[in-house]
Coordinates of C-alpha atoms and ligand atoms in Angstrom, one line a residue:
M21 CA -5.6 9.2 22.8
Y22 CA -2.9 10.3 20.4
K23 CA -4.2 13.8 20.3
Q24 CA -3.6 13.9 24.1
I25 CA 0.0 12.7 23.9
L26 CA 0.8 14.8 20.9
F27 CA -0.4 18.0 22.4
S28 CA 1.7 17.4 25.5
L29 CA 4.7 15.6 24.1
C30 CA 5.2 17.3 20.8
A31 CA 4.9 21.0 21.7
V32 CA 8.5 21.6 20.5
A33 CA 8.7 18.8 18.0
F34 CA 7.0 20.3 14.9
L35 CA 9.9 22.5 13.9
A36 CA 11.4 19.3 12.5
C37 CA 11.9 20.7 9.0
N38 CA 12.4 24.4 9.8
R39 CA 16.1 24.6 10.3
T40 CA 16.5 26.7 7.2
K41 CA 13.9 28.7 5.4
T42 CA 13.5 26.2 2.6
V43 CA 10.9 25.1 0.1
S44 CA 10.2 22.1 2.2
T45 CA 6.8 22.5 3.7
E46 CA 6.1 19.9 6.4
K47 CA 2.6 19.1 7.5
A48 CA 2.8 21.3 10.5
E49 CA 0.3 19.3 12.5
T50 CA 2.1 16.0 12.3
G51 CA 5.8 16.9 12.0
V52 CA 6.0 14.6 8.9
C53 CA 8.1 16.2 6.0
P54 CA 7.2 15.9 2.4
Q55 CA 7.9 12.4 1.1
I56 CA 11.3 11.7 -0.5
T57 CA 10.7 9.5 -3.5
N58 CA 12.8 6.6 -5.0
I59 CA 14.2 6.1 -1.6
Q60 CA 16.2 3.0 -2.5
A61 CA 18.4 5.1 -4.8
R62 CA 19.5 7.5 -2.0
C63 CA 22.5 7.4 0.2
S64 CA 21.2 5.8 3.3
T65 CA 21.9 3.6 6.3
S66 CA 19.5 0.7 7.0
L67 CA 18.1 0.7 10.6
D68 CA 16.5 -2.7 10.0
G69 CA 17.3 -5.5 12.4
E70 CA 16.4 -6.4 15.9
W71 CA 14.7 -3.7 17.9
N72 CA 13.8 -3.9 21.6
Y73 CA 10.1 -3.7 22.3
I74 CA 7.7 -3.2 25.2
V75 CA 4.1 -4.1 25.0
D76 CA 2.1 -1.3 26.6
I77 CA -1.5 -2.3 27.0
Y78 CA -2.5 0.5 29.4
G79 CA -0.4 3.3 27.8
A80 CA 1.8 3.4 30.9
G81 CA 4.7 4.8 28.9
Y82 CA 2.9 8.1 28.2
L83 CA -0.1 8.4 30.6
D84 CA -0.1 8.6 34.3
Y85 CA -2.6 6.8 36.6
R86 CA -5.2 9.5 36.0
R87 CA -4.7 8.9 32.3
N88 CA -3.2 12.4 32.0
P89 CA -0.2 12.6 29.6
V90 CA 3.1 12.6 31.3
S91 CA 5.9 14.9 30.2
V92 CA 8.3 13.7 27.5
K93 CA 11.1 13.2 30.1
N94 CA 8.9 10.9 32.1
S95 CA 7.7 9.0 29.0
F96 CA 9.4 6.0 27.4
F97 CA 10.6 8.4 24.6
R98 CA 13.3 9.4 27.1
D99 CA 14.7 5.8 26.9
R100 CA 16.2 6.2 30.3
G101 CA 16.2 2.6 31.5
F102 CA 16.2 1.2 35.0
Y103 CA 19.4 -0.7 34.9
G104 CA 21.5 2.4 34.2
H105 CA 19.8 4.4 36.9
Q106 CA 18.9 2.2 39.8
K107 CA 18.5 4.9 42.4
E108 CA 15.6 6.4 40.4
L109 CA 12.1 4.9 40.1
I110 CA 12.1 3.8 36.5
E111 CA 9.8 0.9 35.6
Y112 CA 11.0 0.1 32.1
D113 CA 14.2 -0.7 30.3
F114 CA 14.6 -1.1 26.6
D115 CA 18.1 -2.6 26.9
A116 CA 16.6 -5.5 28.9
A117 CA 13.5 -5.9 26.8
P118 CA 13.1 -8.6 24.2
T119 CA 13.4 -7.9 20.5
L120 CA 11.3 -7.9 17.3
H121 CA 12.6 -7.9 13.8
V122 CA 12.1 -4.8 11.7
P123 CA 10.7 -4.9 9.1
G124 CA 8.0 -7.3 10.3
D125 CA 4.7 -7.6 12.0
W126 CA 4.6 -8.6 15.7
N127 CA 1.7 -11.1 15.3
T128 CA 3.7 -13.7 13.6
Q129 CA 7.0 -13.1 15.4
K130 CA 5.8 -13.8 18.9
P131 CA 3.1 -16.4 19.7
E132 CA 1.8 -14.2 22.6
L133 CA 1.2 -11.3 20.2
Y134 CA -0.7 -13.3 17.6
Y135 CA -4.0 -11.6 18.4
Y136 CA -2.6 -8.5 19.9
E137 CA -4.0 -5.1 18.9
G138 CA -2.8 -2.0 20.8
T139 CA 0.3 -0.1 21.6
V140 CA 3.9 -1.4 21.4
W141 CA 7.1 0.6 22.0
Y142 CA 10.0 -0.1 19.7
R143 CA 13.5 1.1 20.3
T144 CA 16.8 0.9 18.3
L145 CA 20.2 2.5 18.9
F146 CA 22.4 3.6 16.1
H147 CA 25.5 5.6 15.3
Q148 CA 25.9 8.0 12.4
K149 CA 28.9 9.9 11.4
K150 CA 27.4 13.3 10.4
K151 CA 28.8 15.0 7.3
P152 CA 28.9 18.8 7.3
G153 CA 26.5 20.3 4.7
C154 CA 24.3 17.2 4.7
R155 CA 20.7 16.8 5.7
Y156 CA 19.3 13.7 7.4
F157 CA 15.9 12.1 7.3
L158 CA 14.3 9.1 9.1
Y159 CA 12.3 7.2 6.5
F160 CA 9.7 4.6 7.4
G161 CA 8.4 2.4 4.6
A162 CA 5.2 1.8 6.7
V163 CA 4.1 1.4 10.3
N164 CA 0.7 -0.1 11.0
Y165 CA -1.4 1.9 12.0
E166 CA -0.2 4.9 13.9
A167 CA 3.4 5.8 14.7
V168 CA 4.6 8.5 17.1
V169 CA 8.4 8.8 16.6
G170 CA 10.9 10.1 19.1
L171 CA 14.7 10.6 18.6
N172 CA 17.0 11.2 21.5
G173 CA 14.2 12.0 23.9
E174 CA 12.4 14.4 21.6
V175 CA 9.2 13.6 19.8
L176 CA 9.4 14.2 16.1
G177 CA 5.8 13.7 15.2
K178 CA 3.1 11.3 14.2
H179 CA 2.0 9.4 11.1
T180 CA -1.4 7.9 10.6
G181 CA -2.1 5.1 8.1
G182 CA -0.6 1.7 7.9
Y183 CA 0.6 1.2 4.4
T184 CA 2.4 4.3 3.1
P185 CA 5.9 5.8 3.7
F186 CA 6.7 8.9 5.7
N187 CA 9.8 10.7 6.8
F188 CA 11.0 13.2 9.4
E189 CA 13.9 15.5 9.1
V190 CA 16.5 14.9 11.8
T191 CA 19.3 17.2 10.7
G192 CA 20.6 18.9 13.8
K193 CA 18.9 16.3 16.0
L194 CA 21.4 13.5 15.6
A195 CA 23.8 12.9 18.5
D196 CA 27.5 12.6 17.9
E197 CA 27.6 9.2 19.6
K198 CA 24.7 7.0 20.2
N199 CA 21.2 7.8 18.9
S200 CA 18.1 6.4 20.5
L201 CA 15.1 6.0 18.1
V202 CA 11.8 5.2 19.9
V203 CA 8.6 4.5 18.0
L204 CA 5.2 4.1 19.7
V205 CA 3.1 1.9 17.4
D206 CA -0.6 1.5 17.8
N207 CA -2.7 -0.8 15.6
A208 CA -6.0 -0.5 17.7
R209 CA -8.9 -0.5 15.2
R210 CA -11.1 2.6 15.4
F211 CA -14.3 3.5 13.7
E212 CA -13.0 6.7 12.2
N213 CA -9.8 5.1 10.8
V214 CA -9.1 4.0 7.3
P215 CA -9.6 1.1 7.2
T216 CA -12.3 1.2 9.9
V217 CA -12.9 -1.5 12.6
N218 CA -14.2 -4.1 10.3
F219 CA -12.2 -5.7 7.5
D220 CA -11.3 -9.2 6.2
W221 CA -7.6 -9.4 6.6
W222 CA -5.2 -9.6 9.6
N223 CA -4.5 -6.4 11.3
Y224 CA -0.8 -7.0 11.4
G225 CA 0.8 -4.5 13.8
G226 CA 4.3 -3.1 13.9
I227 CA 7.0 -1.5 11.9
T228 CA 6.1 -3.6 8.9
R229 CA 8.5 -2.1 6.3
S230 CA 12.1 -1.0 6.4
V231 CA 13.5 2.0 8.2
L232 CA 16.3 4.1 6.7
L233 CA 18.4 7.0 7.8
V234 CA 18.7 9.0 4.6
E235 CA 21.5 11.5 3.8
T236 CA 21.0 14.2 1.3
P237 CA 22.8 17.4 0.2
E238 CA 21.5 20.7 1.6
T239 CA 19.4 21.1 -1.5
F240 CA 18.3 17.8 -3.0
I241 CA 16.0 16.3 -5.5
R242 CA 13.0 15.3 -3.4
D243 CA 10.6 14.2 -6.1
Y244 CA 10.1 14.0 -9.8
C245 CA 7.9 12.6 -12.4
V246 CA 9.2 11.2 -15.7
Q247 CA 6.7 9.7 -18.1
L248 CA 5.2 9.5 -21.6
K249 CA 3.2 12.6 -22.3
K250 CA -0.5 12.0 -22.3
D251 CA -1.8 11.7 -25.9
D252 CA 1.7 12.1 -27.4
P253 CA 4.0 9.0 -27.4
G254 CA 6.8 10.9 -29.0
I255 CA 7.4 13.2 -26.0
I256 CA 8.6 12.5 -22.5
S257 CA 7.4 15.0 -20.0
G258 CA 7.3 15.6 -16.3
W259 CA 8.6 17.8 -13.5
I260 CA 11.3 18.0 -10.8
Q261 CA 11.0 19.2 -7.2
L262 CA 14.0 20.3 -5.2
D263 CA 14.0 20.7 -1.4
G264 CA 16.4 23.1 0.3
P265 CA 17.7 26.7 0.4
D266 CA 19.2 26.7 -3.1
A267 CA 16.0 26.5 -4.9
E268 CA 16.9 27.9 -8.3
Q269 CA 19.2 25.5 -10.1
Q270 CA 20.0 23.9 -13.5
V271 CA 18.4 20.4 -13.4
C272 CA 18.8 17.7 -16.0
V273 CA 16.9 14.5 -17.0
D274 CA 19.1 12.2 -19.0
I275 CA 18.2 8.8 -20.6
P276 CA 21.5 7.6 -22.1
E277 CA 20.1 4.6 -23.9
L278 CA 17.8 6.8 -25.8
E279 CA 20.4 9.6 -26.2
A280 CA 17.6 11.9 -25.0
G281 CA 17.3 14.4 -22.2
V282 CA 16.7 17.9 -21.2
Q283 CA 18.1 20.7 -19.1
V284 CA 15.8 23.3 -17.4
R285 CA 15.9 25.7 -14.5
T286 CA 13.9 25.4 -11.3
D287 CA 11.9 28.3 -10.1
A288 CA 12.0 30.0 -6.6
N289 CA 10.0 27.1 -5.3
G290 CA 12.5 24.6 -6.5
Y291 CA 10.1 23.3 -9.2
A292 CA 10.5 22.9 -13.0
R293 CA 8.5 21.2 -15.7
F294 CA 10.1 19.7 -18.7
E295 CA 9.5 17.9 -21.9
F296 CA 11.6 16.5 -24.7
A297 CA 11.3 14.3 -27.8
A298 CA 12.1 10.6 -27.5
S299 CA 11.0 7.3 -29.0
P300 CA 11.3 4.8 -26.2
E301 CA 10.5 1.2 -26.6
L302 CA 7.2 1.0 -24.7
W303 CA 6.7 -1.0 -21.5
S304 CA 4.3 -3.9 -21.8
P305 CA 3.8 -7.2 -20.1
E306 CA 5.4 -9.0 -23.1
S307 CA 8.3 -6.6 -23.0
P308 CA 8.7 -4.9 -19.7
K309 CA 11.4 -2.5 -20.9
L310 CA 12.8 -0.1 -18.3
Y311 CA 15.4 2.6 -19.0
S312 CA 18.0 4.0 -16.7
V313 CA 17.1 7.6 -16.1
A314 CA 19.3 10.1 -14.3
V315 CA 17.8 13.1 -12.7
S316 CA 20.4 15.6 -11.6
S317 CA 20.7 19.1 -10.2
E318 CA 23.8 21.2 -9.4
S319 CA 23.9 19.7 -6.0
D320 CA 22.3 16.2 -6.3
R321 CA 21.9 13.2 -8.6
V322 CA 19.5 10.3 -8.4
E323 CA 19.0 7.4 -10.8
D324 CA 15.8 5.4 -11.4
R325 CA 14.6 2.6 -13.8
I326 CA 11.6 3.9 -15.6
G327 CA 9.3 2.5 -18.2
F328 CA 7.1 4.3 -20.7
R329 CA 3.6 3.3 -21.8
S330 CA 0.1 4.7 -22.3
I331 CA -3.1 3.5 -20.8
E332 CA -6.6 4.7 -21.7
T333 CA -10.1 3.4 -22.4
R334 CA -12.0 3.6 -25.7
G335 CA -15.6 2.5 -25.4
T336 CA -15.6 -0.8 -23.7
Q337 CA -11.9 -1.4 -24.3
V338 CA -8.8 -0.8 -22.2
L339 CA -5.9 0.2 -24.5
L340 CA -2.3 -0.3 -23.5
N341 CA 0.0 1.5 -25.8
G342 CA -3.0 2.1 -28.1
K343 CA -3.9 -1.5 -28.4
P344 CA -6.8 -3.4 -26.8
V345 CA -5.7 -5.5 -23.8
I346 CA -7.6 -7.9 -21.6
L347 CA -6.5 -7.6 -18.0
R348 CA -5.7 -11.2 -17.0
G349 CA -5.4 -10.6 -13.3
V350 CA -5.5 -12.0 -9.8
S351 CA -5.9 -10.2 -6.5
V352 CA -3.1 -10.4 -3.9
H353 CA -2.8 -9.5 -0.2
E354 CA 0.6 -8.5 1.1
E355 CA 1.4 -11.7 2.9
S356 CA 4.6 -13.8 2.9
P357 CA 4.3 -16.7 0.5
F358 CA 6.6 -18.9 2.5
G359 CA 4.3 -20.7 4.9
A360 CA 5.1 -18.7 8.1
G361 CA 2.6 -15.9 6.9
G362 CA 2.9 -12.4 8.2
R363 CA 3.5 -9.4 6.2
A364 CA 5.6 -9.8 3.0
T365 CA 8.6 -7.6 3.2
N366 CA 11.3 -8.4 0.7
K367 CA 12.2 -9.2 -2.9
E368 CA 12.0 -13.0 -2.4
D369 CA 8.4 -12.7 -1.1
A370 CA 7.5 -10.5 -4.1
V371 CA 9.2 -12.8 -6.7
Q372 CA 7.6 -15.9 -5.4
T373 CA 4.1 -14.4 -5.1
L374 CA 4.3 -12.8 -8.6
Q375 CA 5.7 -15.9 -10.2
W376 CA 2.5 -17.8 -9.2
A377 CA 0.6 -15.1 -11.0
K378 CA 2.9 -15.2 -14.0
D379 CA 2.6 -19.0 -14.2
M380 CA -1.1 -18.6 -14.2
N381 CA -0.7 -16.5 -17.4
C382 CA -1.5 -13.2 -15.7
N383 CA -0.5 -9.9 -17.1
F384 CA -2.1 -7.9 -14.2
V385 CA -2.3 -8.0 -10.4
R386 CA -4.8 -6.3 -8.1
L387 CA -2.7 -5.3 -5.1
A388 CA -5.5 -5.4 -2.5
H389 CA -6.7 -3.7 -0.3
Y390 CA -4.0 -1.1 0.5
P391 CA -0.7 0.1 -1.0
H392 CA 1.8 -2.8 -1.0
N393 CA 5.5 -2.3 -0.4
E394 CA 7.5 -0.6 -3.0
T395 CA 9.6 -3.7 -3.8
M396 CA 6.4 -5.5 -4.7
V397 CA 5.4 -2.8 -7.2
R398 CA 8.8 -2.6 -8.7
T399 CA 9.2 -6.4 -9.0
A400 CA 5.8 -6.6 -10.7
E401 CA 7.1 -3.9 -13.1
E402 CA 10.2 -5.9 -13.9
M403 CA 8.2 -9.1 -14.3
G404 CA 5.7 -7.5 -16.7
L405 CA 2.6 -7.3 -14.5
M406 CA 0.3 -4.3 -14.7
V407 CA -1.0 -3.2 -11.3
W408 CA -4.3 -2.0 -9.7
S409 CA -3.1 0.1 -6.8
E410 CA -5.6 0.6 -3.9
I411 CA -6.1 2.5 -0.7
P412 CA -7.9 0.9 2.3
V413 CA -11.2 2.7 2.0
Y414 CA -13.0 -0.5 2.7
W415 CA -16.6 -1.3 3.6
T416 CA -18.2 0.9 6.3
I417 CA -16.0 4.0 6.5
D418 CA -17.0 7.0 8.6
W419 CA -18.1 8.9 5.5
K420 CA -19.2 12.2 7.0
N421 CA -16.1 12.7 9.2
P422 CA -13.8 15.3 7.6
E423 CA -10.8 13.8 9.5
T424 CA -11.5 10.4 8.0
Y425 CA -11.6 12.0 4.6
A426 CA -8.4 13.8 5.2
N427 CA -6.8 10.6 6.3
A428 CA -8.0 8.7 3.2
E429 CA -6.8 11.4 0.9
N430 CA -3.5 11.6 2.6
Q431 CA -3.0 7.8 2.1
L432 CA -3.9 8.3 -1.6
V433 CA -1.4 11.2 -2.0
E434 CA 1.3 9.2 -0.2
N435 CA 0.7 6.2 -2.5
I436 CA 0.7 8.2 -5.7
T437 CA 3.7 10.2 -4.6
R438 CA 5.7 7.0 -4.0
D439 CA 4.6 5.2 -7.2
R440 CA 3.8 7.7 -9.9
N441 CA 7.0 6.7 -11.8
R442 CA 6.0 3.1 -12.1
A443 CA 4.8 2.3 -15.6
N444 CA 3.1 -0.9 -14.5
I445 CA 0.5 0.9 -12.3
V446 CA -2.4 1.4 -14.6
I447 CA -5.3 2.0 -12.2
W448 CA -5.6 4.0 -9.0
S449 CA -8.5 2.5 -7.0
V450 CA -10.0 4.6 -4.2
A451 CA -12.3 2.1 -2.5
N452 CA -13.6 -1.5 -2.1
E453 CA -17.2 -2.6 -1.6
T454 CA -18.5 0.5 0.0
P455 CA -22.2 0.7 0.8
V456 CA -23.9 2.6 -2.0
E457 CA -26.7 3.9 0.2
A458 CA -24.5 5.4 2.9
E459 CA -24.9 9.2 3.3
G460 CA -21.8 11.1 2.3
R461 CA -20.2 8.2 0.5
L462 CA -20.5 9.5 -3.0
E463 CA -19.0 12.9 -2.1
F464 CA -16.2 11.1 -0.3
L465 CA -15.3 8.8 -3.2
S466 CA -15.8 11.3 -6.0
S467 CA -13.4 13.7 -4.1
L468 CA -10.9 11.0 -3.9
M469 CA -11.2 10.2 -7.6
G470 CA -10.9 13.9 -8.3
K471 CA -7.7 14.1 -6.2
A472 CA -6.2 11.1 -7.9
R473 CA -6.8 12.7 -11.3
S474 CA -5.5 16.0 -10.2
L475 CA -2.2 14.4 -9.1
D476 CA -2.0 12.1 -12.1
D477 CA -4.2 12.3 -15.2
T478 CA -2.3 9.6 -17.1
R479 CA -3.8 6.6 -15.5
L480 CA -7.3 5.1 -15.0
V481 CA -9.2 5.8 -11.8
S482 CA -11.8 3.4 -10.3
A483 CA -13.1 1.5 -7.3
A484 CA -14.2 -2.1 -6.6
M485 CA -18.0 -1.7 -6.6
E486 CA -20.8 -4.3 -6.1
K487 CA -23.5 -6.0 -8.2
K488 CA -27.2 -5.7 -8.2
A489 CA -29.9 -8.1 -9.4
L490 CA -32.4 -6.6 -11.8
G491 CA -34.8 -9.6 -11.7
G492 CA -35.3 -12.4 -14.1
G493 CA -31.6 -13.4 -13.9
R494 CA -30.4 -10.0 -15.1
M495 CA -27.6 -8.4 -13.2
T496 CA -25.7 -5.1 -13.3
V497 CA -23.4 -3.0 -11.2
N498 CA -25.1 -1.3 -8.3
D499 CA -23.3 2.0 -8.3
P500 CA -24.6 4.2 -11.2
E501 CA -23.3 7.5 -9.9
L502 CA -19.8 6.2 -9.2
V503 CA -19.7 4.4 -12.5
K504 CA -20.3 7.7 -14.2
I505 CA -17.1 9.2 -12.8
A506 CA -14.9 6.1 -12.8
D507 CA -13.0 4.9 -15.9
L508 CA -14.1 1.3 -15.5
I509 CA -17.2 -0.5 -14.5
S510 CA -15.3 -2.5 -11.9
F511 CA -17.2 -4.6 -9.3
N512 CA -16.9 -7.7 -7.1
Q513 CA -19.4 -10.5 -7.6
Y514 CA -19.6 -13.8 -5.8
V515 CA -22.1 -15.8 -7.8
G516 CA -21.6 -19.4 -6.8
W517 CA -20.4 -18.6 -3.3
Y518 CA -22.3 -15.9 -1.4
D519 CA -24.9 -15.9 -4.0
G520 CA -26.3 -19.3 -4.9
D521 CA -24.2 -22.2 -6.1
A522 CA -22.0 -22.5 -9.1
D523 CA -24.8 -23.5 -11.5
K524 CA -26.5 -20.1 -10.9
C525 CA -23.8 -18.6 -13.2
D526 CA -25.6 -20.3 -16.2
T527 CA -28.8 -18.4 -15.4
I528 CA -27.3 -14.9 -15.4
T529 CA -27.1 -12.2 -18.1
W530 CA -25.2 -9.1 -17.4
E531 CA -26.2 -5.7 -18.7
F532 CA -24.8 -2.2 -18.4
D533 CA -26.2 1.1 -19.5
V534 CA -22.9 2.9 -19.7
E535 CA -20.3 2.1 -22.4
K536 CA -17.1 1.5 -20.4
P537 CA -14.8 -1.5 -19.9
V538 CA -16.2 -4.1 -17.5
F539 CA -13.7 -5.4 -15.0
I540 CA -14.6 -8.0 -12.4
S541 CA -12.5 -7.0 -9.5
E542 CA -13.3 -10.1 -7.4
F543 CA -15.0 -13.5 -7.7
G544 CA -14.3 -16.8 -6.1
G545 CA -15.0 -19.1 -3.2
G546 CA -13.3 -21.1 -0.5
A547 CA -11.5 -24.5 -0.5
L548 CA -9.1 -26.2 1.8
A549 CA -6.2 -27.5 -0.3
G550 CA -6.3 -31.3 -0.3
R551 CA -9.9 -31.5 0.9
H552 CA -11.9 -33.5 -1.7
G553 CA -15.5 -34.4 -2.2
D554 CA -18.4 -33.8 -4.5
R555 CA -18.5 -30.6 -6.5
T556 CA -21.5 -29.5 -4.6
E557 CA -19.7 -29.8 -1.2
R558 CA -18.4 -26.5 0.1
F559 CA -14.7 -26.0 0.9
T560 CA -13.6 -28.9 -1.3
E561 CA -11.3 -28.4 -4.3
E562 CA -13.9 -29.9 -6.5
Y563 CA -16.5 -27.2 -5.5
L564 CA -14.0 -24.4 -6.2
E565 CA -12.9 -25.9 -9.5
Y566 CA -16.5 -26.1 -10.7
L567 CA -17.2 -22.6 -9.4
Y568 CA -14.3 -21.3 -11.4
Q569 CA -15.4 -23.2 -14.5
K570 CA -18.9 -21.8 -14.3
N571 CA -17.7 -18.2 -13.5
V572 CA -15.3 -18.3 -16.5
D573 CA -18.2 -19.3 -18.8
M574 CA -20.3 -16.5 -17.3
L575 CA -17.5 -13.8 -17.5
S576 CA -16.8 -14.7 -21.1
R577 CA -20.4 -13.8 -21.9
I578 CA -20.3 -10.3 -20.3
P579 CA -20.6 -7.6 -22.9
G580 CA -17.6 -5.3 -22.7
F581 CA -15.6 -7.7 -20.6
A582 CA -12.1 -6.2 -20.2
G583 CA -10.6 -8.4 -17.5
C584 CA -10.8 -9.7 -14.0
S585 CA -8.9 -10.3 -10.8
P586 CA -10.3 -13.4 -9.0
W587 CA -10.2 -13.4 -5.2
I588 CA -7.5 -14.4 -4.4
L589 CA -4.0 -15.7 -5.3
K590 CA -3.1 -17.2 -1.9
D591 CA -5.0 -18.2 1.3
F592 CA -4.5 -15.3 3.8
R593 CA -5.0 -14.8 7.5
S594 CA -8.2 -13.3 8.6
P595 CA -9.8 -13.4 12.1
R596 CA -13.2 -13.4 10.5
R597 CA -12.6 -17.0 9.3
M598 CA -13.1 -19.3 12.2
L599 CA -14.4 -22.6 10.9
P600 CA -12.2 -25.2 12.8
G601 CA -10.4 -27.7 10.7
I602 CA -11.0 -25.8 7.5
Q603 CA -10.4 -22.1 8.0
D604 CA -8.5 -21.8 11.3
D605 CA -8.0 -18.1 10.9
Y606 CA -7.5 -18.3 7.1
N607 CA -9.7 -17.0 4.3
R608 CA -9.5 -20.1 2.1
K609 CA -10.3 -18.4 -1.2
G610 CA -6.7 -18.7 -2.4
L611 CA -5.9 -20.4 -5.7
V612 CA -2.8 -21.4 -3.8
S613 CA -2.7 -22.5 -0.2
E614 CA -0.7 -20.7 2.4
K615 CA 1.8 -23.5 2.1
G616 CA 2.2 -22.9 -1.6
V617 CA 0.1 -25.8 -2.8
K618 CA -1.9 -25.0 -6.0
K619 CA -5.6 -25.9 -5.8
S620 CA -7.2 -27.4 -8.9
A621 CA -9.1 -24.1 -9.6
Y622 CA -5.7 -22.5 -10.2
F623 CA -5.4 -24.5 -13.4
V624 CA -8.8 -23.5 -14.6
M625 CA -7.6 -19.9 -14.6
Q626 CA -4.3 -20.8 -16.1
D627 CA -6.0 -22.5 -19.0
W628 CA -8.5 -19.7 -19.5
Y629 CA -5.8 -17.0 -19.4
S630 CA -3.7 -19.0 -21.8
S631 CA -6.6 -19.0 -24.3
L632 CA -7.1 -15.2 -23.8
K633 CA -3.5 -14.6 -24.6
K634 CA -4.0 -15.6 -28.2
Ligands
GCB728 C1 -14.9 -9.3 -0.6 C2 -13.9 -8.4 -0.1 C3 -12.6 -9.2 0.3 C4 -13.0 -10.4 1.1 C5 -13.8 -11.3 0.2 C6 -14.3 -12.6 0.9 O1 -15.8 -9.0 -1.3 O2 -13.6 -7.4 -1.0 O3 -11.8 -8.3 1.0 O4 -11.9 -11.0 1.6 O5 -14.9 -10.6 -0.2 O6 -13.5 -13.5 1.0 O7 -15.4 -12.6 1.4

């Protein structure tokens, strides 16, 4: 469907970034320009707030009655509105339409949209005083799942993938007075998408993260990488990428607190590598030290807070800053911790969620099953939590479809581009519980791992795999080929829930024929907070507590055990979970309920992690 509208609506739109012959190379087929990193440090105007919306189940805003695409001027991108032009036949009006808050999902803002999946038009109006010599970009933190973006009646392009940022250049497209920004959002699930049609979380639709109008100089610092050099903790190294006509410039990196820095010259592509000697205090969960880092060019300057650390494996150990560390983790979905549910969007959401993890004695969170918002990652970094960062290659992906691969890889690239300067990210994960026997899967996943490493060879790369019974109570990971290329033997196991009862844990011995750290990326079971009974009765707190005790005993016996991230910190919405009176659209595997009540199993983990700290 989008192909149709894009071909007809966007014919002229994809020149978005071509106003000057610059080193900016937009993805021509989508109109999206290369991602601007560290967006919160840029000069920008927030476009968050109340946006008018129109639910468009039949696609009437862009298709005619034969389902042929209408012209842009007859589509809702035009934002013409009946009440201003009552002599014309116009059957929509954004001014008179109700509003949704941006950022936010539509499902939890409007009861009538709770289960809605499909297309919704969003519109906001804004004014911007344009400064001569400046460039302007519209930046979206994330829109689930597809977004076609129009400004002042012109379609700028399309972005696919619900959890990563994207931006369009709008220099020369801003009006002097009022600007109309229209976004057509579609969260319909499709087989070829990433994730595909089947997943165990709520398909929250909408403009789920903040929208900014960003102002930059003509030539600006679009991206950079500043980190400890791999295998040399006495050197800080990285690169800078400029964007604009004045590509060759003097650029500097300066860390005043360390009295260290460097000056280099960018090449004709606006790119320069650098390295310089420095002895930073290293970032760690115990001491999450971040430094103010200034990156400047002749025409631009941007500041960041950056930490320095190393992460590697040696045999069955994970080494943080050269020392063995056990990853005391928990898995987390991006949902608000404050009862109302819906997508988590802000700092308060992040602090509350991560504080539950800290109070459980965690030093690590698995941000499942897709890239979480940047504030979440940065808050975890400030609070001393290492992060497993993941893209939504989940379950039964369309492995042999090249477009599906390109989409997955694009989400990976956008995720790494946004977060490569975050010291707390220690693992890039490319998939979760994918079927080992599926044709094309191994090529798909090994290409993704290769891509992650080509973009960033300083972190670990893995995936959440599955387990396999070998007979006689012996168990192992079921993915020998992927284990060979991953840095960890990381897999989900549900002994005591999907596989037998909790006592089964006592009967199992784990064995692995590769010497790598073993990370249990999920285990757990369901309980409704406040529901009590015998420890053999499912969905009671007693069952869950016992399951955790037995799992903890079992995990402690795993040879090469390097950590775990039980499933999951908080009960989360999922339409797969329909048991009335207990689930009611919630996956109940949280250690904390959706209302913030800690279940007794939470304290099992808290005690165990406390003992592992010593
Ligand atoms: C899993 C999935 C996770 C599910 C969980 C469950 O293995 O990775 O997304 O939510 O199991 O609750 O069944």
